[in-house]
Short mmCIF file of C-alpha atoms in Angstrom, two decimals:
data_model
loop_
_atom_site.label_atom_id
_atom_site.label_comp_id
_atom_site.label_asym_id
_atom_site.label_seq_id
_atom_site.Cartn_x
_atom_site.Cartn_y
_atom_site.Cartn_z
CA MET A 238 127.22 85.07 117.91
CA PRO A 239 126.45 88.75 117.12
CA LEU A 240 125.84 91.04 120.09
CA LEU A 241 125.04 94.65 119.22
CA SER A 242 125.04 97.33 121.91
CA HIS A 243 124.82 101.10 122.07
CA THR A 244 124.30 103.76 124.73
CA LEU A 245 122.21 106.91 124.27
CA ALA A 246 122.13 110.08 126.34
CA LEU A 247 118.47 111.10 126.46
CA THR A 248 116.55 113.93 128.07
CA ALA A 249 114.58 112.62 131.04
CA LEU A 250 110.79 112.56 130.75
CA GLY A 251 108.51 113.47 133.65
CA ARG A 252 106.51 110.54 134.94
CA GLU A 253 103.48 112.66 135.77
CA ASP A 254 103.58 114.18 132.28
CA LEU A 255 103.59 110.68 130.80
CA ALA A 256 100.68 109.59 132.99
CA ARG A 257 98.63 112.64 131.98
CA THR A 258 99.49 112.06 128.32
CA VAL A 259 98.26 108.46 128.48
CA SER A 260 95.04 109.57 130.16
CA SER A 261 94.49 112.26 127.54
CA ALA A 262 95.19 109.77 124.72
CA TYR A 263 92.36 107.62 126.04
CA GLY A 264 90.24 110.76 126.03
CA VAL A 265 90.88 111.11 122.30
CA LEU A 266 89.67 107.53 121.77
CA HIS A 267 86.53 108.26 123.77
CA GLY A 268 85.95 111.44 121.76
CA ALA A 269 85.87 109.59 118.44
CA ARG A 270 82.50 109.67 116.68
CA PHE A 271 81.35 107.51 113.76
CA GLY A 272 78.81 108.22 111.04
CA GLU A 273 75.90 106.06 109.95
CA ASP A 274 78.20 104.33 107.46
CA GLY A 275 80.64 103.50 110.27
CA LEU A 276 83.37 105.88 109.10
CA LEU A 277 85.18 107.99 111.66
CA LEU A 278 83.91 111.57 111.58
CA LEU A 279 86.75 114.00 110.94
CA PRO A 280 87.00 117.62 112.11
CA SER A 281 86.38 120.38 109.63
CA GLU A 282 89.22 121.61 107.43
CA GLU A 283 89.50 124.74 109.58
CA GLU A 284 89.74 122.75 112.82
CA SER A 285 92.20 120.30 111.28
CA ARG A 286 94.48 123.15 110.17
CA ARG A 287 94.29 124.65 113.65
CA LEU A 288 95.26 121.38 115.33
CA GLU A 289 98.05 120.80 112.80
CA HIS A 290 99.41 124.30 113.45
CA ARG A 291 99.35 123.65 117.19
CA ALA A 292 101.15 120.32 116.73
CA ARG A 293 103.87 122.06 114.73
CA GLU A 294 104.25 124.68 117.43
CA LEU A 295 104.79 121.91 119.98
CA GLY A 296 107.36 120.24 117.75
CA LEU A 297 105.22 117.14 117.20
CA LEU A 298 105.24 117.70 113.42
CA LEU A 299 108.02 118.94 111.16
CA THR A 300 107.70 122.47 109.81
CA GLU A 301 108.20 123.08 106.09
CA GLU A 302 111.66 124.48 106.87
CA GLU A 303 112.56 121.37 108.86
CA ARG A 304 111.32 119.13 106.05
CA ALA A 305 113.53 121.00 103.58
CA ALA A 306 116.52 120.79 105.93
CA TYR A 307 115.97 117.07 106.38
CA GLY A 308 115.89 116.58 102.63
CA ARG A 309 119.19 118.44 102.23
CA ARG A 310 120.78 116.39 105.01
CA VAL A 311 119.69 113.07 103.52
CA GLY A 312 120.66 114.16 100.02
CA ASP A 313 119.37 112.96 96.67
CA PRO A 314 119.68 109.17 96.51
CA LEU A 315 119.55 109.42 92.72
CA ASP A 316 122.85 111.30 92.54
CA GLY A 317 124.90 108.12 92.68
CA ALA A 318 122.98 106.25 89.98
CA LYS A 319 124.67 105.69 86.64
CA VAL A 320 122.64 106.66 83.62
CA THR A 321 124.96 106.91 80.62
CA GLY A 322 125.07 103.68 78.66
CA ASP A 323 124.59 101.60 81.79
CA PRO A 324 121.36 99.57 81.86
CA ALA A 325 122.01 98.49 85.45
CA GLY A 326 122.40 102.12 86.52
CA SER A 327 119.25 103.11 84.65
CA THR A 328 117.31 100.30 86.31
CA GLU A 329 118.61 101.33 89.70
CA ARG A 330 117.50 104.89 89.05
CA GLU A 331 114.02 103.77 88.01
CA VAL A 332 113.63 101.61 91.11
CA THR A 333 114.87 104.40 93.38
CA ALA A 334 112.53 106.91 91.71
CA GLN A 335 109.60 104.54 92.27
CA ASP A 336 110.60 104.08 95.92
CA LEU A 337 110.66 107.86 96.37
CA ALA A 338 107.26 108.20 94.70
CA ASP A 339 105.87 105.51 97.01
CA GLU A 340 107.31 107.31 100.04
CA VAL A 341 105.57 110.54 98.99
CA VAL A 342 102.22 108.75 98.64
CA VAL A 343 102.55 107.11 102.04
CA SER A 344 103.71 110.32 103.74
CA GLU A 345 100.64 112.17 102.43
CA ALA A 346 98.22 109.37 103.37
CA GLU A 347 95.60 109.83 106.07
CA LEU A 348 94.19 107.25 108.44
CA SER A 349 90.69 106.03 107.71
CA LEU A 350 88.90 104.14 110.47
CA ARG A 351 85.57 102.35 110.09
CA LEU A 352 83.50 100.83 112.88
CA LEU A 353 82.33 97.53 111.40
CA SER A 354 80.28 96.12 114.25
CA GLY A 355 79.39 96.70 117.90
CA GLU A 356 79.50 99.81 120.04
CA HIS A 357 82.57 102.02 120.05
CA LEU A 358 85.21 100.65 122.50
CA ALA A 359 82.89 97.90 123.72
CA PRO A 360 84.40 94.40 124.02
CA GLY A 361 83.79 92.50 120.80
CA SER A 362 83.49 95.61 118.61
CA THR A 363 85.43 95.47 115.33
CA TYR A 364 87.06 98.13 113.16
CA LEU A 365 88.93 98.40 109.88
CA ALA A 366 91.89 100.79 109.71
CA THR A 367 93.39 101.71 106.36
CA GLU A 368 95.13 104.65 104.68
CA VAL A 369 93.72 106.91 101.99
CA ASP A 370 95.30 109.56 99.78
CA PRO A 371 94.28 113.25 99.91
CA GLN A 372 91.41 112.43 97.52
CA GLY A 373 90.11 109.76 99.90
CA ARG A 374 91.16 106.78 97.78
CA PRO A 375 92.82 103.74 99.41
CA VAL A 376 96.60 103.93 99.10
CA PHE A 377 96.65 100.23 98.20
CA ALA A 378 93.81 99.19 95.92
CA PRO A 379 91.66 96.30 97.19
CA ASP A 380 92.30 94.36 93.93
CA GLY A 381 96.07 94.90 94.04
CA GLU A 382 98.89 93.25 95.96
CA GLY A 383 100.04 94.11 99.46
CA TRP A 384 98.48 95.48 102.61
CA VAL A 385 94.96 96.91 102.27
CA GLY A 386 94.01 97.42 105.90
CA THR A 387 94.11 96.18 109.47
CA ASP A 388 91.18 94.59 111.27
CA LEU A 389 90.92 95.58 114.94
CA THR A 390 88.87 93.78 117.58
CA VAL A 391 88.43 95.03 121.14
CA ALA A 392 89.14 91.99 123.33
CA SER A 393 88.68 93.87 126.62
CA TRP A 394 88.25 97.50 127.66
CA ASP A 395 88.60 98.42 131.33
CA GLU A 396 90.46 101.67 131.89
CA SER A 397 90.95 100.85 135.56
CA GLY A 398 92.31 97.43 134.60
CA VAL A 399 93.28 95.98 131.22
CA CYS A 400 92.58 97.20 127.71
CA SER A 401 93.37 94.69 124.97
CA VAL A 402 93.00 94.96 121.19
CA ASP A 403 93.60 92.19 118.64
CA PHE A 404 94.77 93.11 115.15
CA ALA A 405 95.10 91.34 111.79
CA MET A 406 96.58 92.94 108.67
CA ARG A 407 94.66 92.27 105.47
CA GLU A 408 96.24 91.40 102.15
CA ASP A 409 92.97 91.23 100.27
CA ALA A 410 89.54 92.83 100.43
CA GLY A 411 87.97 89.71 101.91
CA THR A 412 87.62 88.83 105.55
CA GLY A 413 91.37 88.94 106.17
CA GLY A 414 90.90 86.25 108.85
CA ALA A 415 92.64 82.95 109.37
CA THR A 416 91.41 79.87 107.62
CA GLU A 417 88.58 78.00 109.30
CA ASN A 418 90.72 74.98 110.14
CA GLY A 419 93.35 77.20 111.74
CA ALA A 420 96.02 76.34 109.18
CA GLU A 421 98.86 78.77 108.84
CA GLY A 422 99.09 80.72 105.63
CA GLY A 423 96.74 80.19 102.73
CA GLU A 424 94.59 82.55 100.76
CA GLY A 425 92.80 85.10 102.91
CA ALA A 426 95.10 84.62 105.91
CA PRO A 427 96.35 87.93 107.34
CA SER A 428 100.07 88.64 106.95
CA THR A 429 100.40 89.71 110.58
CA THR A 430 98.20 89.07 113.60
CA GLY A 431 98.67 90.00 117.21
CA THR A 432 97.48 91.67 120.37
CA VAL A 433 98.28 94.92 122.15
CA VAL A 434 97.62 94.93 125.89
CA HIS A 435 97.77 97.95 128.21
CA ASP A 436 97.54 97.21 131.92
CA HIS A 437 96.62 100.45 133.68
CA ALA A 438 97.26 99.16 137.19
CA GLU A 439 100.66 97.65 136.39
CA GLU A 440 101.53 100.42 133.90
CA THR A 441 102.79 97.96 131.33
CA LEU A 442 102.35 97.75 127.57
CA THR A 443 102.78 94.45 125.73
CA LEU A 444 102.66 93.69 122.02
CA GLU A 445 102.66 90.13 120.73
CA ALA A 446 102.55 89.46 117.00
CA ASP A 447 102.76 86.56 114.58
CA LEU A 448 104.31 87.77 111.32
CA ARG A 449 103.93 86.03 107.99
CA PHE A 450 106.23 87.24 105.24
CA PRO A 451 104.07 87.65 102.10
CA VAL A 452 106.57 85.91 99.78
CA GLU A 453 107.51 82.39 98.87
CA SER A 454 110.63 80.78 97.38
CA ALA A 455 111.99 77.43 96.36
CA MET A 456 113.03 76.79 99.98
CA ALA A 457 109.90 78.15 101.66
CA ARG A 458 106.54 77.44 100.08
CA TRP A 459 103.33 79.25 101.00
CA GLY A 460 102.29 78.35 104.55
CA SER A 461 105.78 77.21 105.55
CA ARG A 462 106.90 78.01 109.09
CA LEU A 463 110.05 79.47 107.54
CA LEU A 464 107.87 82.40 106.46
CA ARG A 465 106.65 83.07 110.00
CA ALA A 466 108.16 84.79 113.02
CA ARG A 467 106.82 85.59 116.46
CA VAL A 468 107.56 88.94 118.07
CA ARG A 469 106.99 90.11 121.64
CA VAL A 470 107.70 93.61 122.99
CA ARG A 471 107.10 94.62 126.60
CA VAL A 472 107.45 98.03 128.28
CA ASP A 473 107.36 98.25 132.09
CA LEU A 474 106.97 101.92 133.04
CA PRO A 475 107.53 101.56 136.84
CA GLY A 476 110.59 99.43 136.12
CA TRP A 477 111.89 102.08 133.73
CA PHE A 478 111.68 104.91 136.23
CA ALA A 479 113.11 102.70 139.00
CA ALA A 480 116.13 101.91 136.81
CA ALA A 481 116.43 105.58 135.78
CA ASP A 482 116.64 106.47 139.49
CA GLY A 483 119.47 104.01 140.00
CA THR A 484 117.47 101.09 141.39
CA ALA A 485 118.46 97.73 139.92
CA THR A 486 115.53 96.03 138.17
CA ALA A 487 114.90 93.57 135.38
CA PRO A 488 115.22 95.20 131.93
CA PRO A 489 112.10 97.40 131.62
CA VAL A 490 111.99 97.21 127.81
CA THR A 491 112.43 93.84 126.15
CA LEU A 492 112.18 92.47 122.61
CA GLU A 493 111.90 88.80 121.62
CA VAL A 494 111.91 87.49 118.06
CA ASP A 495 111.58 83.77 117.36
CA HIS A 496 111.99 82.15 113.94
CA ARG A 497 112.74 78.58 112.96
CA LEU A 498 116.28 79.65 112.01
CA VAL A 499 116.96 82.78 114.07
CA ARG A 500 116.33 83.93 117.62
CA ALA A 501 116.86 87.53 118.76
CA ARG A 502 116.67 89.08 122.22
CA GLY A 503 116.87 92.81 122.85
CA GLN A 504 116.60 95.07 125.87
CA ALA A 505 116.87 98.73 126.89
CA VAL A 506 117.86 99.80 130.39
CA PRO A 507 118.14 103.42 131.62
CA ALA A 508 120.52 104.66 134.31
CA PRO A 509 121.11 108.09 135.88
CA GLY A 510 123.14 110.30 133.56
CA PRO A 511 124.83 113.68 133.96
CA ASP A 512 122.71 116.79 134.56
CA GLY A 513 119.55 114.77 135.17
CA THR A 514 119.63 112.97 131.81
CA TRP A 515 119.10 109.27 131.18
CA SER A 516 121.93 107.05 130.01
CA VAL A 517 120.06 104.35 128.11
CA SER A 518 121.94 101.22 127.08
CA GLY A 519 120.46 98.96 124.44
CA GLN A 520 121.51 95.45 123.47
CA LEU A 521 120.46 93.09 120.70
CA ASP A 522 121.62 89.49 120.80
CA VAL A 523 121.02 87.56 117.54
CA ARG A 524 121.62 83.82 117.41
CA GLY A 525 121.09 81.16 114.81
CA VAL A 526 119.16 78.03 115.68
CA GLY A 527 120.73 74.64 114.98
CA LEU A 528 122.53 74.39 111.65
CA SER A 529 121.75 78.02 110.83
CA ARG A 530 124.17 79.36 113.46
CA PRO A 531 127.18 79.92 111.16
CA ILE A 532 124.95 81.37 108.43
CA VAL A 533 123.44 83.91 110.84
CA ALA A 534 126.87 84.82 112.20
CA VAL A 535 128.27 85.48 108.70
CA ALA A 536 125.15 87.41 107.60
CA ALA A 537 125.24 89.63 110.70
CA TRP A 538 128.96 90.27 110.25
CA ALA A 539 128.44 91.26 106.60
CA MET A 540 125.50 93.51 107.48
CA GLY A 541 127.50 95.20 110.24
CA ARG A 542 130.37 95.94 107.86
CA SER A 543 127.92 97.26 105.27
CA LEU A 544 126.31 99.65 107.78
CA ARG A 545 129.68 100.92 109.01
CA ARG A 546 130.84 101.59 105.45
CA SER A 547 127.56 103.11 104.27
CA GLU A 548 127.72 106.73 103.14
CA GLN A 549 123.95 107.24 103.38
CA TRP A 550 123.39 105.79 106.86
CA SER A 551 125.46 105.07 109.94
CA VAL A 552 124.87 104.26 113.59
CA GLU A 553 126.07 107.75 114.49
CA SER A 554 123.71 109.53 112.10
CA GLY A 555 120.80 107.31 113.09
CA THR A 556 121.50 107.92 116.77
CA ALA A 557 121.71 111.68 116.23
CA ARG A 558 118.33 111.74 114.47
CA PHE A 559 116.71 109.64 117.19
CA GLN A 560 118.07 111.86 119.96
CA GLU A 561 116.94 114.97 118.11
CA GLY A 562 113.41 113.60 117.81
CA TRP A 563 113.43 112.48 121.46
CA ASP A 564 114.47 115.96 122.62
CA ASP A 565 111.60 117.47 120.63
CA VAL A 566 109.14 115.13 122.36
CA ALA A 567 110.68 115.82 125.79
CA ARG A 568 110.27 119.58 125.35
CA ALA A 569 106.68 119.21 124.17
CA LEU A 570 105.56 116.55 126.67
CA PRO A 571 104.26 118.89 129.43
CA SER A 572 101.96 120.51 126.84
CA VAL A 573 100.88 117.32 125.08
CA PRO A 574 98.01 116.41 127.48
CA GLY A 575 96.37 119.79 126.92
CA PHE A 576 96.78 119.40 123.16
CA LEU A 577 95.24 115.91 123.25
CA ASP A 578 92.35 117.20 125.35
CA ASP A 579 91.75 119.78 122.61
CA VAL A 580 91.84 117.02 119.98
CA ALA A 581 89.33 114.99 122.01
CA ARG A 582 86.90 117.90 122.26
CA THR A 583 87.25 118.62 118.55
CA CYS A 584 86.64 114.98 117.60
CA ALA A 585 83.62 114.75 119.90
CA SER A 586 82.02 117.74 118.15
CA ALA A 587 82.72 116.54 114.57
CA ARG A 588 79.66 116.36 112.32
CA PRO A 589 79.04 114.24 109.20
CA ASP A 590 79.04 117.31 106.93
CA ASP A 591 82.34 118.73 108.25
CA ARG A 592 84.56 116.82 105.80
CA PRO A 593 84.00 115.14 102.41
CA ARG A 594 83.00 111.49 102.71
CA THR A 595 85.76 108.92 102.18
CA PRO A 596 84.93 106.46 99.36
CA ASP A 597 84.15 102.90 100.35
CA LEU A 598 86.95 100.36 100.28
#
């Protein structure tokens, strides 16, 4: 069965810097203020530009020059499309152009957060998170197809213990909840549900999700378990730093994916590297279940060959980009808590008249 593995050389992160960053991130959440209509109050345009400029200085956002350089490195995906007397090439070009247009819309989208019920951060309070374009319109129209928002419910909130938030992605403008009888799938059922849990005392982060693929086919009708998969990701921070110091521990980062036909297990384990770096080894073990084993093996083999032969993407190029982004974060990390503290103060002082009101969904 397929077993993928790779080792990265990463700049080490300071544990105290991480702890202060987490604390400051919670400060940003506390600083959030909501208007009478429940919408998150945003800083003024002037304050937003100031914070954005500071984020670019820290390397947390790409500069215009870096964006241009990235575009040149990736290249124009339309260059290879055939257009002369080739309907297939023309169709490919149209699809690619639409994909690029969609990417631009999403990249320019802003988060919109609405407090639907309860007190901010209190157990039982509910929110709706969605994305809007620069004019404040939802990126995905409520009467269209696809994701229109994510419902968030605070299950518990104890910053000396456990903070837990449930989420459910909407596909329509209705409740987005599961059916009353608990049946899987069906109209109104969210495409993905799950829970994120942060244990402050144990310094662990866990995400568990139940994904429903929003498609159906002749082999998998709506509501079929073949359209569902369960995912679990766990990060153990003390275990990570113990392994990075050379102490043997259980894998501090794990991934589990369970489907009726496929099961995948992944892990990441750091070890001391040269010059104080981390040598992080990652593994992904993909196995078919029952009669699907040979099908999964052949599909993984074909996908691996395709990636190795791809001119637009490779493991090496993907690794290089990831390491470049990681190094940017590592350099900025000591300054991130102070930046987040600034964001928290700015959010706490936001007023309803600072920014134009976002239209209702």
